PDB file of C-alpha atoms in Angstrom:
ATOM      1  CA  MET A   1      17.228  37.219 -31.910  1.00  0.00           C
ATOM      2  CA  ASN A   2      13.953  36.580 -33.703  1.00  0.00           C
ATOM      3  CA  ILE A   3      12.855  39.796 -32.197  1.00  0.00           C
ATOM      4  CA  PHE A   4      15.412  41.796 -33.575  1.00  0.00           C
ATOM      5  CA  LEU A   5      15.070  40.413 -36.987  1.00  0.00           C
ATOM      6  CA  ASP A   6      11.346  41.007 -36.652  1.00  0.00           C
ATOM      7  CA  ILE A   7      12.278  45.020 -35.923  1.00  0.00           C
ATOM      8  CA  LEU A   8      14.800  44.656 -38.934  1.00  0.00           C
ATOM      9  CA  PHE A   9      12.499  43.654 -41.036  1.00  0.00           C
ATOM     10  CA  VAL A  10       9.301  46.345 -39.969  1.00  0.00           C
ATOM     11  CA  ALA A  11      12.442  49.124 -40.695  1.00  0.00           C
ATOM     12  CA  LEU A  12      12.909  47.933 -43.778  1.00  0.00           C
ATOM     13  CA  VAL A  13       9.336  47.987 -44.552  1.00  0.00           C
ATOM     14  CA  VAL A  14       8.903  51.172 -43.495  1.00  0.00           C
ATOM     15  CA  TYR A  15      11.734  52.809 -44.978  1.00  0.00           C
ATOM     16  CA  PHE A  16      10.814  51.125 -48.557  1.00  0.00           C
ATOM     17  CA  VAL A  17       7.095  52.929 -48.168  1.00  0.00           C
ATOM     18  CA  PHE A  18       8.348  56.290 -47.271  1.00  0.00           C
ATOM     19  CA  ALA A  19      11.469  55.982 -50.283  1.00  0.00           C
ATOM     20  CA  ILE A  20       8.600  55.118 -52.864  1.00  0.00           C
ATOM     21  CA  ARG A  21       6.310  57.516 -51.435  1.00  0.00           C
ATOM     22  CA  ARG A  22       8.810  60.309 -51.901  1.00  0.00           C
ATOM     23  CA  SER A  23       9.862  58.480 -55.675  1.00  0.00           C
ATOM     24  CA  MET A  24       5.939  59.140 -56.578  1.00  0.00           C
ATOM     25  CA  ARG A  25       5.633  62.476 -55.529  1.00  0.00           C
ATOM     26  CA  MET A  26       8.615  63.794 -57.161  1.00  0.00           C
ATOM     27  CA  SER A  27       7.639  61.887 -60.414  1.00  0.00           C
ATOM     28  CA  LYS A  28       4.020  63.319 -60.130  1.00  0.00           C
ATOM     29  CA  ALA A  29       5.651  67.001 -59.707  1.00  0.00           C
ATOM     30  CA  SER A  30       7.901  66.460 -62.554  1.00  0.00           C
ATOM     31  CA  VAL A  31       5.257  65.222 -64.712  1.00  0.00           C
ATOM     32  CA  ALA A  32       2.824  68.041 -63.934  1.00  0.00           C
ATOM     33  CA  LEU A  33       5.395  70.926 -64.941  1.00  0.00           C
ATOM     34  CA  ILE A  34       6.117  69.082 -68.263  1.00  0.00           C
ATOM     35  CA  GLU A  35       2.376  69.223 -68.749  1.00  0.00           C
ATOM     36  CA  LYS A  36       1.996  72.592 -67.617  1.00  0.00           C
ATOM     37  CA  TYR A  37       4.980  74.019 -69.314  1.00  0.00           C
ATOM     38  CA  GLU A  38       4.837  71.784 -72.643  1.00  0.00           C
ATOM     39  CA  ASN A  39       3.692  74.762 -75.081  1.00  0.00           C
ATOM     40  CA  ASP A  40       5.577  77.355 -72.838  1.00  0.00           C
ATOM     41  CA  LYS A  41       9.310  76.441 -72.390  1.00  0.00           C
ATOM     42  CA  ASN A  42      10.807  79.368 -71.650  1.00  0.00           C
ATOM     43  CA  ASN A  43       8.388  80.649 -69.240  1.00  0.00           C
ATOM     44  CA  PRO A  44      10.765  82.213 -66.133  1.00  0.00           C
ATOM     45  CA  GLN A  45       7.864  80.738 -64.146  1.00  0.00           C
ATOM     46  CA  LEU A  46       8.919  77.191 -64.522  1.00  0.00           C
ATOM     47  CA  ILE A  47      12.278  78.013 -62.903  1.00  0.00           C
ATOM     48  CA  GLU A  48      10.156  79.309 -59.657  1.00  0.00           C
ATOM     49  CA  ASP A  49       8.491  76.074 -59.750  1.00  0.00           C
ATOM     50  CA  ILE A  50      11.540  73.845 -60.232  1.00  0.00           C
ATOM     51  CA  PHE A  51      13.060  75.770 -57.279  1.00  0.00           C
ATOM     52  CA  ASP A  52      10.139  75.220 -55.396  1.00  0.00           C
ATOM     53  CA  ALA A  53       9.809  71.582 -55.849  1.00  0.00           C
ATOM     54  CA  ILE A  54      13.263  71.672 -54.693  1.00  0.00           C
ATOM     55  CA  ASN A  55      13.337  73.327 -51.810  1.00  0.00           C
ATOM     56  CA  SER A  56       9.816  71.367 -50.520  1.00  0.00           C
ATOM     57  CA  ASP A  57      11.682  67.733 -50.548  1.00  0.00           C
ATOM     58  CA  THR A  58      14.435  66.799 -48.095  1.00  0.00           C
ATOM     59  CA  LEU A  59      16.894  65.122 -50.455  1.00  0.00           C
ATOM     60  CA  LEU A  60      16.741  67.805 -53.331  1.00  0.00           C
ATOM     61  CA  ARG A  61      17.083  70.762 -50.787  1.00  0.00           C
ATOM     62  CA  ARG A  62      20.488  69.366 -48.703  1.00  0.00           C
ATOM     63  CA  ILE A  63      21.931  68.743 -52.231  1.00  0.00           C
ATOM     64  CA  PHE A  64      20.719  72.143 -53.238  1.00  0.00           C
ATOM     65  CA  LYS A  65      22.229  73.627 -50.203  1.00  0.00           C
ATOM     66  CA  GLN A  66      25.708  71.129 -50.250  1.00  0.00           C
ATOM     67  CA  ASN A  67      26.443  72.572 -53.779  1.00  0.00           C
ATOM     68  CA  ASN A  68      25.716  76.391 -52.688  1.00  0.00           C
ATOM     69  CA  ALA A  69      23.191  76.594 -55.754  1.00  0.00           C
ATOM     70  CA  THR A  70      21.165  79.436 -56.486  1.00  0.00           C
ATOM     71  CA  LYS A  71      18.010  79.988 -58.688  1.00  0.00           C
ATOM     72  CA  LYS A  72      20.433  81.535 -61.446  1.00  0.00           C
ATOM     73  CA  ASP A  73      21.940  77.931 -61.441  1.00  0.00           C
ATOM     74  CA  ILE A  74      18.882  76.701 -62.201  1.00  0.00           C
ATOM     75  CA  SER A  75      18.274  78.966 -64.737  1.00  0.00           C
ATOM     76  CA  ARG A  76      21.742  78.536 -66.495  1.00  0.00           C
ATOM     77  CA  LEU A  77      21.335  74.684 -66.174  1.00  0.00           C
ATOM     78  CA  HIS A  78      18.033  74.786 -67.733  1.00  0.00           C
ATOM     79  CA  ALA A  79      19.054  76.757 -70.361  1.00  0.00           C
ATOM     80  CA  LYS A  80      22.458  74.447 -71.261  1.00  0.00           C
ATOM     81  CA  LEU A  81      19.819  71.323 -71.319  1.00  0.00           C
ATOM     82  CA  MET A  82      17.138  72.889 -73.474  1.00  0.00           C
ATOM     83  CA  LYS A  83      20.098  73.637 -75.892  1.00  0.00           C
ATOM     84  CA  TRP A  84      20.957  69.793 -76.668  1.00  0.00           C
ATOM     85  CA  GLY A  85      17.865  68.268 -74.637  1.00  0.00           C
ATOM     86  CA  ASP A  86      14.654  69.899 -75.719  1.00  0.00           C
ATOM     87  CA  PHE A  87      12.350  67.038 -76.563  1.00  0.00           C
ATOM     88  CA  ARG A  88      10.035  64.454 -74.309  1.00  0.00           C
ATOM     89  CA  LYS A  89      10.040  60.641 -73.966  1.00  0.00           C
ATOM     90  CA  TYR A  90       6.871  59.309 -72.222  1.00  0.00           C
ATOM     91  CA  ASN A  91       6.562  61.161 -69.016  1.00  0.00           C
ATOM     92  CA  ARG A  92      10.746  62.169 -69.066  1.00  0.00           C
ATOM     93  CA  TYR A  93      11.920  65.714 -70.546  1.00  0.00           C
ATOM     94  CA  VAL A  94      15.246  66.408 -69.635  1.00  0.00           C
ATOM     95  CA  PRO A  95      15.136  69.940 -69.073  1.00  0.00           C
ATOM     96  CA  ILE A  96      12.715  69.421 -66.233  1.00  0.00           C
ATOM     97  CA  THR A  97      12.928  65.817 -65.118  1.00  0.00           C
ATOM     98  CA  SER A  98      17.229  66.617 -63.890  1.00  0.00           C
ATOM     99  CA  PHE A  99      16.083  68.464 -61.260  1.00  0.00           C
ATOM    100  CA  PHE A 100      14.192  66.080 -59.676  1.00  0.00           C
ATOM    101  CA  ASN A 101      16.111  63.138 -59.232  1.00  0.00           C
ATOM    102  CA  VAL A 102      18.794  63.204 -56.163  1.00  0.00           C
ATOM    103  CA  HIS A 103      21.533  61.861 -58.170  1.00  0.00           C
ATOM    104  CA  THR A 104      21.098  63.898 -61.520  1.00  0.00           C
ATOM    105  CA  LEU A 105      20.791  67.119 -59.454  1.00  0.00           C
ATOM    106  CA  ASN A 106      23.793  66.636 -57.725  1.00  0.00           C
ATOM    107  CA  TYR A 107      25.778  66.046 -60.770  1.00  0.00           C
ATOM    108  CA  LEU A 108      24.500  69.029 -62.312  1.00  0.00           C
ATOM    109  CA  LEU A 109      25.244  71.382 -59.920  1.00  0.00           C
ATOM    110  CA  GLU A 110      28.652  69.931 -59.199  1.00  0.00           C
ATOM    111  CA  HIS A 111      29.233  69.822 -63.049  1.00  0.00           C
ATOM    112  CA  LYS A 112      27.364  72.982 -63.587  1.00  0.00           C
ATOM    113  CA  ASN A 113      30.382  74.699 -65.509  1.00  0.00           C
ATOM    114  CA  ASP A 114      30.744  72.098 -68.276  1.00  0.00           C
ATOM    115  CA  ASP A 115      29.729  72.464 -71.513  1.00  0.00           C
ATOM    116  CA  ALA A 116      25.753  71.810 -72.636  1.00  0.00           C
ATOM    117  CA  LYS A 117      26.333  68.998 -74.725  1.00  0.00           C
ATOM    118  CA  SER A 118      27.979  66.950 -72.267  1.00  0.00           C
ATOM    119  CA  LEU A 119      25.686  67.577 -69.552  1.00  0.00           C
ATOM    120  CA  THR A 120      23.002  66.981 -71.756  1.00  0.00           C
ATOM    121  CA  GLU A 121      24.322  63.362 -72.525  1.00  0.00           C
ATOM    122  CA  LYS A 122      25.136  62.653 -69.311  1.00  0.00           C
ATOM    123  CA  MET A 123      21.159  63.038 -68.357  1.00  0.00           C
ATOM    124  CA  MET A 124      19.909  61.370 -71.232  1.00  0.00           C
ATOM    125  CA  ASN A 125      21.855  58.284 -70.717  1.00  0.00           C
ATOM    126  CA  HIS A 126      21.297  58.726 -67.248  1.00  0.00           C
ATOM    127  CA  PHE A 127      17.673  58.429 -68.297  1.00  0.00           C
ATOM    128  CA  HIS A 128      17.890  55.909 -71.145  1.00  0.00           C
ATOM    129  CA  PHE A 129      17.048  58.082 -73.984  1.00  0.00           C
TER     130      PHE A 129
END
């Protein structure tokens, strides 16, 4: 029984370490994009960079494929979020950070036809703005 508990503990620690590592990597990518496009928020390259970041992460890519999303969806969602959420709070900026979180990306893609204000309010509530 003790061996089983030891193996379970080691597995949980390994899972925790990989989850924290992934979270830190995605946070770093998000902050890098925020800083890069801080003064050029409507640059079309931003959409390309967000798309590349989503495709580089296993969990985000899975959500993206489950919702049959495209770059055009990212572009439209980004424009909606820019309309009501174009401000930065520390290292969070709703039109960019929303695409780097599993729950918010899933919500955005499931509700991509909702109005801009309700989507932005939901994202702001999630990030505690």
